[in-house]
Amino acid sequence: MTKYWMVGIGGFFGSMLRFWVGGYFGYRFGSRFPYGTFVINCTGSFLIGLLATLLAEKGHWNPNWRYLIPIGFIGGYTTFSTFEYETFRSFQDGELLMAGLNVLLSVAVGFVSVWLGVITGRSLS
C-alpha cells in the first residue's frame, strides 16, 4: 500500500509544479508556441535521466523513492500527452511550421536532456 501513497504524493507535487511552470511560461512568452509544455518536457526528460541513474547506481536507497520520484513526481510533471495534443491542434489549425518545430525541438532537446541527466547522475554517484 505504501507504494501507492508514494506515487500519489509524488504525482500531486509533480502536477502542481507542472501547472505552475506551464502557466508561468504561457503567461511570460505567449501561447502561439507551447513554451510551457516544451520546458516541462525538457526538464522532465533531464530529471528522469538524472534520478533514474542515481536511483539505479545508489542501490542502498529505499525502494519507495522509486515510486515517489520517477513514477509519481516526474509522471505527474511531464506532459507527453499534452505535447501530442498541442502538436495536433497546431497541425489542425494549419500552423505546420509550429507543429513541426514543436516535434523537432521537443524530441531533440528532450533526448539531449536525458543524456545530460544520465551524465550528471553518474558524476554524482
Short mmCIF file of C-alpha atoms in Angstrom, two decimals, residues 14-24:
data_model
loop_
_atom_site.label_atom_id
_atom_site.label_comp_id
_atom_site.label_asym_id
_atom_site.label_seq_id
_atom_site.Cartn_x
_atom_site.Cartn_y
_atom_site.Cartn_z
CA GLY A 14 4.63 16.94 -9.85
CA SER A 15 1.22 18.02 -11.12
CA MET A 16 1.28 21.19 -9.05
CA LEU A 17 4.72 22.08 -10.40
CA ARG A 18 3.57 21.30 -13.94
CA PHE A 19 0.60 23.62 -13.52
CA TRP A 20 2.80 26.43 -12.21
CA VAL A 21 5.60 26.06 -14.82
CA GLY A 22 3.12 25.75 -17.70
CA GLY A 23 1.20 28.80 -16.54
CA TYR A 24 4.33 30.86 -15.96
#
